[in-house]
Amino acid sequence: MDFVRENRVYCWSMVDSSSDLLVAVWKEASRRNDLSASTAAIVGMLKDRMPVVALLVRELDIPRSRLHTLAVGGVGETVKTETVATNLSPSEMTRLLAWCQRGVVAQGAAGVEGPAGGPWRACLPAGTSGDALVGPLVSPAGVRGVLVALAGPGRRFAAAHASTLLPLLEPFTVALDNHHRVHELEALREAAEAERQSLLTRLGRTQRAEPIIGADAGLRPVMERVELVSKSDVPVLILGETGAGKEVIARAIHTRSARANGPFIRVNCGAIPPDLIDSQLFGHERGSFTGAVDTRRGWFERADGGTLFLDEIGDLSSAAQVRLLRVLQDGCLERIGGHELIKVDTRIVTATHRDLTAMVREGRFREDLWYRIAVFPVLLPPLRERREDIPRLARHFAERAALRFGLPVQAPSAEDMAALVSYPWPGNVRELAAVVDRAMILGDGERLEVAKALGIGGAPAATAPASHASQPHVAESGGLAPLDAAIRQHIEAALAATFGRIEGPYGAARLLKVNPHTLRARMRRLGVRWEQFRVRA
């Protein structure tokens, strides 16, 4: 059954009763660079309106006649789907493109392989069961992909559900276009940085070592291990939370090594699409595939004689892990479309915030690759475990912010330091730098507004709904729990119910009937992290 959008007037008449949902979806699709995170959040918005358990964004690679899953969002248990591209015959791709141009939403059963019964069936992932809705994502540049909604076991979609999904195709199309633009800009930026480093090497200029604040205090054990491992070329694995400064430690290893005059290249493994991992890491020859108009050196070749920093290596796909292992073992690579082995002399430093040992046990990370990269692990402690470094870091970031914004340098006061030291810093050093920048802007060069930047400058407390007043939280000892503990528990319950969303019609702030800024301030003070309640694909 197909549900056709004949014209734009028809489209808007369908959503008059659901304008709040459409606005919320547009906001979520436009505010993020991560398409998977947006898809997961939008599933949470739809689950009360339709029996959807998962949304999949499947991209069409028209020149190669392939479909591959770009983003997955699910409710409850993690939804798994294949990451291997689905190959289509030229006739299947032609029929699918013709169907997409009609602008329809099709409904049918999932788990049917091949195009039998309709070209759109080729878009359904293998191994799933139940009802499905499929809608095309078409931009002015042409057909970009399809949006697939999967229903829960024993559930069926109705015509009203297809009407709900129909107006959501446009924001998903925009999000898909933005996803590609962001990754293209990231690739261009990394290529420009690699060329800059190569030119500096040819000119005989060494890189200026970045100051390591806390090297003689909270980071002393880390720096001792850095000094030890810098003398050799063994692979290093840096483990630490997001924002803790893993790239700074990787640069410290490079600048203290015999390769200091060589290039230092950082590659974010999580930002490389699976289909481009070979081209990005190992390069390609001209004409090796559609769009390969020139020969391109990969990151391994660009880092020859220096250090290649593979950040977030836990995000690499299984196929990419196999190819990376071969290069690490042999020290040779072969470009896509090439026939010659290229010898590279590149030191590998990797980093991740994930638990790789658990991923190895679960089969999501290769054990042999783990042994290859974890020859010398370095554990980077979070900022909350080295609070003695916070005053020096705050003064350093204040001086840097004053220089960037063209304002007089303002040192943090004793009260500011007390607030900074007592804050839990879930975002680590990166969050501290952002808070100091915000405090400098709020103070307008006259002072640092640290309290306002942290959201504790006299903001009213977030109160629980009155209906819970008669049901106080009881501590295990039999008495009443502290007020902060009760409020924290209540906020966490609201975040769990809204999948970590704070603002908007489906956010925790509206559920608790408080201002979103007030809720964020209270969450910061209590150390509540919204990220852990997000549904991830």
XYZ file of C-alpha atoms in Angstrom:
537
model
C 0.000 0.000 0.000
C 1.423 3.374 -1.023
C 0.598 6.747 0.535
C 1.263 9.514 -2.017
C 2.091 13.160 -1.307
C 0.516 14.792 -4.367
C 1.433 18.387 -3.516
C 2.825 20.542 -0.726
C -0.653 21.718 0.390
C -1.622 18.095 1.009
C 1.559 17.573 2.994
C 0.903 20.444 5.379
C -2.760 19.526 5.802
C -1.577 16.178 7.115
C 0.506 17.727 9.893
C -1.796 20.477 11.169
C -2.595 18.237 14.139
C 1.033 17.238 14.637
C 2.845 20.529 14.094
C 4.602 20.254 17.472
C 6.039 16.883 16.459
C 7.211 18.198 13.089
C 8.894 21.220 14.682
C 10.596 18.983 17.253
C 11.850 16.650 14.515
C 13.169 19.591 12.480
C 15.055 20.899 15.533
C 16.571 17.505 16.305
C 17.545 16.883 12.681
C 19.171 20.326 12.319
C 21.005 20.765 15.625
C 23.300 17.718 15.441
C 26.190 16.674 13.254
C 25.715 13.018 14.204
C 22.898 11.534 12.136
C 22.718 8.417 14.341
C 22.151 10.505 17.469
C 19.377 12.491 15.749
C 17.707 9.311 14.522
C 17.783 7.773 18.002
C 16.220 10.884 19.548
C 13.474 11.067 16.904
C 12.517 7.435 17.559
C 11.853 8.460 21.156
C 9.478 11.174 19.918
C 7.567 8.793 17.648
C 7.167 5.791 19.929
C 4.020 7.200 21.588
C 2.371 8.014 18.233
C 3.108 4.857 16.270
C 4.333 1.305 17.056
C 7.849 2.049 15.757
C 10.811 0.328 17.444
C 13.506 1.470 15.019
C 14.278 4.014 12.295
C 16.949 3.329 9.682
C 18.479 5.809 7.253
C 19.732 3.842 4.239
C 21.851 5.715 1.701
C 21.840 5.043 -2.045
C 25.234 4.865 -3.716
C 23.856 5.216 -7.245
C 27.109 4.830 -9.273
C 27.947 1.587 -7.458
C 24.308 0.337 -7.276
C 24.546 -0.155 -3.527
C 22.520 0.508 -0.389
C 24.148 0.822 3.016
C 22.829 1.688 6.463
C 24.057 5.117 7.574
C 22.165 5.550 10.865
C 20.037 3.402 13.190
C 17.877 4.503 16.101
C 15.878 2.192 18.326
C 13.707 1.999 21.437
C 14.602 -0.218 24.376
C 17.168 -2.837 23.414
C 19.818 -1.855 20.904
C 18.625 -2.478 17.367
C 21.207 -4.287 15.248
C 21.326 -4.271 11.480
C 23.864 -5.172 8.857
C 26.618 -2.666 8.093
C 27.672 -4.442 4.895
C 26.395 -2.696 1.771
C 23.548 -4.344 -0.155
C 24.400 -4.748 -3.837
C 21.610 -4.151 -6.351
C 21.508 -5.024 -10.012
C 21.255 -2.115 -12.497
C 17.625 -2.994 -13.194
C 16.800 -3.092 -9.475
C 18.448 0.291 -8.961
C 16.547 1.766 -11.932
C 13.210 0.534 -10.567
C 14.042 1.773 -7.067
C 14.981 5.266 -8.309
C 11.765 5.477 -10.329
C 9.761 4.533 -7.248
C 11.603 7.106 -5.085
C 10.774 9.892 -7.535
C 7.056 9.240 -6.931
C 7.381 10.552 -3.365
C 5.361 7.812 -1.666
C 5.449 5.990 1.670
C 5.083 2.237 1.190
C 3.895 -0.252 3.792
C 4.627 -3.970 3.913
C 6.250 -6.818 5.792
C 9.974 -6.741 6.560
C 12.358 -9.623 6.080
C 11.580 -10.090 2.380
C 14.717 -10.268 0.279
C 14.821 -8.878 -3.240
C 12.470 -6.496 -5.028
C 9.542 -8.905 -5.386
C 6.287 -7.153 -4.643
C 7.715 -3.652 -5.104
C 11.109 -2.009 -5.706
C 11.116 -0.563 -2.176
C 11.419 -4.065 -0.650
C 15.102 -4.033 -1.590
C 15.544 -1.335 1.093
C 14.356 -3.556 3.948
C 17.236 -4.931 6.046
C 17.690 -8.684 6.018
C 17.032 -10.621 9.191
C 14.210 -8.416 10.498
C 10.550 -9.343 10.883
C 7.300 -7.485 11.297
C 5.664 -4.552 9.578
C 7.645 -1.748 7.925
C 7.202 1.676 6.357
C 9.595 2.930 3.658
C 9.823 6.519 2.398
C 12.265 8.096 -0.098
C 14.710 10.871 0.854
C 14.889 13.116 -2.210
C 16.762 16.430 -2.281
C 17.074 18.959 -5.146
C 20.305 17.160 -6.076
C 18.464 13.865 -6.538
C 17.604 10.705 -4.605
C 19.805 10.414 -1.509
C 18.369 7.395 0.305
C 15.347 5.956 2.087
C 13.899 6.147 5.603
C 12.759 2.775 6.987
C 10.496 2.455 10.059
C 10.207 -0.973 11.692
C 7.295 -1.980 13.935
C 7.512 -4.102 17.058
C 6.763 -7.832 17.084
C 3.108 -8.482 16.345
C 2.423 -4.762 15.679
C 1.079 -3.257 12.465
C 1.293 0.176 10.915
C -1.922 1.882 9.848
C -2.651 4.585 7.269
C -2.420 7.222 10.014
C 1.110 6.081 10.833
C 2.171 6.446 7.204
C 0.665 9.943 7.242
C 2.753 10.719 10.342
C 5.954 9.523 8.656
C 5.303 11.345 5.368
C 6.155 14.931 6.485
C 9.260 13.678 8.312
C 10.996 12.733 5.069
C 12.050 16.322 4.361
C 13.888 16.959 7.674
C 15.604 13.571 7.376
C 16.724 14.518 3.843
C 18.207 17.774 5.140
C 19.911 15.909 7.997
C 21.404 13.444 5.499
C 22.770 16.292 3.365
C 24.222 18.016 6.445
C 25.829 14.735 7.527
C 27.716 14.505 4.241
C 28.762 18.162 4.243
C 30.205 17.900 7.758
C 32.238 14.796 6.910
C 33.484 16.338 3.663
C 34.661 19.442 5.541
C 36.338 17.264 8.173
C 38.208 15.332 5.464
C 39.307 18.571 3.786
C 40.487 20.001 7.108
C 42.517 16.902 7.914
C 44.015 16.879 4.403
C 45.020 20.544 4.751
C 46.574 19.844 8.157
C 48.522 16.914 6.723
C 49.842 19.052 3.864
C 50.825 21.782 6.320
C 52.754 19.328 8.431
C 54.503 17.950 5.354
C 55.554 21.445 4.277
C 56.839 22.239 7.765
C 58.902 19.069 7.658
C 60.413 19.998 4.282
C 61.297 23.456 5.611
C 63.046 21.887 8.593
C 60.717 23.475 11.139
C 59.888 21.484 14.259
C 56.511 21.547 15.937
C 56.221 23.583 19.097
C 55.445 21.337 22.024
C 52.072 22.048 23.627
C 52.366 22.840 27.352
C 51.237 20.011 29.588
C 49.577 21.628 32.587
C 49.653 19.292 35.562
C 52.722 17.384 34.389
C 54.248 17.835 37.858
C 50.992 17.268 39.757
C 47.919 15.259 38.755
C 49.431 14.071 35.468
C 52.817 13.123 36.898
C 52.266 9.319 36.612
C 51.024 9.777 33.047
C 53.994 11.925 32.030
C 56.403 9.409 33.547
C 54.962 6.748 31.241
C 55.090 9.206 28.321
C 58.808 9.803 28.920
C 59.414 6.059 29.016
C 57.547 5.147 25.846
C 58.713 8.160 23.811
C 62.178 6.621 23.496
C 60.862 3.703 21.442
C 58.511 3.182 18.516
C 56.116 0.689 20.142
C 52.378 1.307 19.623
C 50.686 3.237 22.436
C 47.025 3.014 23.461
C 45.673 6.010 25.405
C 42.574 5.251 27.466
C 40.451 8.003 28.974
C 37.084 9.718 29.037
C 35.943 12.134 26.342
C 37.523 15.562 26.764
C 40.277 14.379 29.124
C 43.067 15.428 26.731
C 44.051 12.249 24.893
C 45.249 14.179 21.836
C 47.495 16.363 24.034
C 49.176 13.246 25.436
C 49.554 11.784 21.939
C 51.284 14.980 20.771
C 53.514 14.879 23.846
C 54.630 11.363 22.893
C 55.372 12.545 19.354
C 57.290 15.723 20.275
C 59.457 13.824 22.799
C 60.320 11.052 20.339
C 62.946 10.797 17.607
C 60.109 11.489 15.133
C 59.481 15.012 16.447
C 60.570 16.550 13.111
C 58.131 14.337 11.207
C 54.403 14.920 10.703
C 51.821 14.314 13.426
C 48.462 13.444 11.881
C 45.253 12.921 13.815
C 42.470 10.826 12.287
C 39.062 10.476 13.940
C 38.107 6.902 13.094
C 34.478 7.482 14.044
C 34.136 10.262 11.440
C 35.199 8.121 8.449
C 32.292 6.450 6.569
C 32.793 2.663 6.247
C 32.906 2.842 2.439
C 35.746 5.404 2.519
C 37.947 3.870 5.212
C 40.299 2.232 2.679
C 40.668 5.392 0.622
C 41.200 7.598 3.676
C 43.768 5.385 5.424
C 45.574 3.762 2.504
C 44.899 6.046 -0.496
C 43.747 5.250 -4.019
C 44.944 5.395 -7.608
C 43.372 7.543 -10.258
C 40.397 5.840 -11.894
C 40.170 3.103 -9.274
C 36.485 3.944 -8.676
C 33.908 6.499 -9.695
C 35.020 9.919 -8.488
C 38.720 9.003 -8.147
C 39.919 11.722 -10.527
C 43.398 11.916 -8.973
C 45.820 9.698 -7.121
C 45.490 10.250 -3.376
C 47.930 9.365 -0.631
C 46.304 7.919 2.486
C 46.952 8.949 6.071
C 49.572 6.216 6.548
C 51.648 7.611 3.676
C 51.181 11.210 4.793
C 52.424 10.290 8.273
C 55.503 8.480 6.919
C 58.442 9.283 9.185
C 56.137 10.646 11.872
C 53.208 9.638 14.049
C 49.663 8.654 13.051
C 47.181 9.241 15.884
C 44.059 7.086 15.397
C 41.514 8.639 17.729
C 38.397 6.672 18.779
C 39.735 3.440 17.312
C 36.890 1.574 19.014
C 34.526 3.004 16.371
C 36.219 1.164 13.487
C 34.092 -1.437 11.716
C 35.120 -5.098 11.784
C 36.215 -5.035 8.135
C 38.376 -1.957 8.729
C 39.970 -3.611 11.755
C 41.147 -6.509 9.555
C 42.763 -4.191 6.984
C 44.381 -2.081 9.699
C 45.829 -5.177 11.352
C 47.520 -6.231 8.106
C 49.256 -2.869 7.746
C 50.402 -2.909 11.373
C 51.790 -6.426 10.971
C 53.550 -6.003 7.613
C 54.405 -2.293 7.569
C 53.240 -2.218 3.940
C 50.073 -1.069 2.236
C 48.518 -1.142 -1.189
C 46.423 1.730 -2.510
C 42.966 1.030 -3.886
C 43.425 0.193 -7.550
C 47.199 -0.110 -7.126
C 49.444 -3.092 -7.710
C 52.557 -2.124 -5.760
C 53.272 -2.576 -2.072
C 54.263 0.691 -0.434
C 56.547 0.543 2.602
C 55.644 3.021 5.343
C 57.574 3.962 8.475
C 54.785 5.297 10.675
C 54.394 5.102 14.423
C 50.871 4.307 15.618
C 49.284 5.937 18.665
C 45.643 5.052 19.310
C 43.041 6.323 21.767
C 39.503 5.537 22.819
C 36.981 6.256 25.546
C 35.386 2.828 25.095
C 36.064 -0.322 27.115
C 37.996 -2.287 24.499
C 38.457 -5.329 26.727
C 34.674 -5.668 27.013
C 34.332 -5.165 23.256
C 36.875 -7.956 22.696
C 34.856 -10.300 24.939
C 31.671 -9.419 23.052
C 33.336 -9.980 19.674
C 32.993 -6.323 18.563
C 36.751 -5.696 18.506
C 39.377 -8.076 17.165
C 41.521 -9.666 19.856
C 44.628 -9.797 17.645
C 44.292 -6.070 16.856
C 43.908 -5.360 20.580
C 47.208 -7.121 21.297
C 48.858 -5.202 18.459
C 47.839 -1.681 19.562
C 47.893 -2.134 23.362
C 51.610 -2.852 23.682
C 51.982 0.122 26.036
C 48.669 1.413 27.469
C 48.466 4.841 29.103
C 45.470 5.512 31.365
C 44.527 9.203 31.437
C 42.603 10.076 34.628
C 39.494 12.294 34.403
C 39.700 15.864 35.666
C 37.617 15.096 38.776
C 40.397 12.748 39.941
C 43.124 15.410 39.651
C 41.467 18.510 41.060
C 44.847 19.968 42.049
C 45.351 20.789 38.351
C 42.134 22.823 38.034
C 43.513 26.208 39.296
C 46.430 26.197 36.844
C 44.223 25.012 34.010
C 41.669 27.740 34.770
C 44.340 30.489 34.722
C 45.768 29.089 31.472
C 42.366 29.028 29.780
C 41.587 32.537 31.085
C 44.770 33.897 29.467
C 43.999 32.079 26.234
C 40.393 33.341 26.199
C 41.499 36.944 26.773
C 43.887 36.688 23.813
C 41.252 35.118 21.558
C 38.482 37.588 22.412
C 40.678 40.692 22.609
C 39.819 41.343 26.281
C 41.971 42.172 29.330
C 43.292 39.163 31.209
C 41.201 38.417 34.294
C 42.370 35.848 36.829
C 39.774 33.724 38.634
C 39.002 34.869 42.184
C 39.142 32.658 45.274
C 35.362 32.142 45.077
C 35.667 31.245 41.397
C 38.374 28.703 42.153
C 36.277 27.127 44.908
C 33.348 26.725 42.513
C 35.558 25.278 39.791
C 37.280 22.812 42.105
C 33.984 21.568 43.578
C 32.314 21.035 40.180
C 32.289 17.349 38.999
C 33.388 18.131 35.378
C 31.678 15.361 33.409
C 33.134 16.920 30.237
C 36.660 17.020 31.710
C 39.247 19.547 30.450
C 37.237 20.353 27.322
C 34.283 21.430 29.456
C 36.536 23.498 31.745
C 37.899 25.401 28.734
C 34.348 26.078 27.496
C 33.222 27.301 30.933
C 36.167 29.718 31.222
C 35.480 31.044 27.696
C 31.834 31.581 28.627
C 32.811 33.262 31.904
C 35.148 35.630 30.039
C 32.404 36.620 27.581
C 29.803 37.113 30.333
C 32.234 39.296 32.305
C 32.969 41.464 29.234
C 36.621 41.895 30.184
C 35.887 43.309 33.646
C 35.806 40.011 35.551
C 35.160 36.298 35.149
C 31.519 35.330 35.678
C 32.294 31.749 36.700
C 29.103 31.268 38.738
C 26.910 32.301 35.811
C 28.958 30.213 33.396
C 28.423 27.168 35.612
C 24.729 27.949 35.998
C 24.871 28.368 39.790
C 24.521 32.126 39.979
C 21.373 32.284 42.056
C 19.247 30.162 39.738
C 16.036 28.879 41.364
C 16.094 25.241 42.340
C 14.208 22.710 40.268
C 11.314 21.374 42.306
C 9.560 18.071 41.930
C 5.862 17.972 41.022
C 3.465 18.381 43.944
C 2.024 14.937 43.365
C 5.231 13.435 44.751
C 5.176 15.464 47.958
C 3.215 12.764 49.742
C 5.676 10.070 48.632
C 9.068 11.044 50.097
C 12.180 9.087 49.216
C 13.358 6.908 52.090
C 17.008 6.096 52.709
C 18.184 2.551 53.282
C 18.776 3.379 56.945
C 15.065 3.949 57.413
C 15.154 7.766 57.586
C 14.569 10.381 54.929
C 17.216 10.707 52.220
C 18.968 14.080 51.758
C 17.048 16.528 49.616
C 19.745 16.595 46.921
C 19.622 12.804 46.634
C 15.836 12.842 46.247
C 15.957 15.592 43.599
C 18.730 13.785 41.748
C 16.683 10.567 41.674
C 13.637 12.451 40.410
C 15.604 14.189 37.645
C 17.146 10.894 36.556
C 13.686 9.310 36.369
C 12.518 12.168 34.121
C 15.593 11.835 31.889
C 15.045 8.090 31.607
C 11.447 8.683 30.536
C 12.523 11.230 27.880
C 15.630 9.334 26.678
C 17.987 12.051 27.899
C 16.214 14.930 26.150
C 16.040 18.165 28.181
C 14.267 20.764 26.014
C 11.275 20.680 23.708
C 7.761 19.288 23.974
C 9.128 15.832 24.763
C 11.898 16.940 27.133
C 12.453 16.418 30.842
C 12.077 20.149 31.580
C 8.502 20.148 30.339
C 7.773 16.914 32.181
C 9.066 18.461 35.434
C 7.450 21.841 34.635
C 10.700 23.815 35.097
C 12.757 26.089 32.883
C 15.349 24.105 30.828
C 18.166 26.405 32.020
C 17.132 25.827 35.620
C 17.108 22.075 35.074
C 20.573 22.141 33.492
C 21.944 24.187 36.389
C 20.592 21.732 38.922
C 21.939 18.774 36.881
C 25.394 20.336 36.818
C 25.347 20.915 40.557
C 24.201 17.360 41.275
C 26.476 15.758 38.683
C 23.627 14.260 36.630
C 24.742 13.275 33.126
C 22.054 13.254 30.458
C 24.245 11.323 27.965
C 23.810 8.014 29.770
C 20.057 8.101 29.148
C 20.369 8.538 25.384
C 19.277 5.628 23.188
C 22.231 4.702 20.965
C 22.275 2.629 17.850
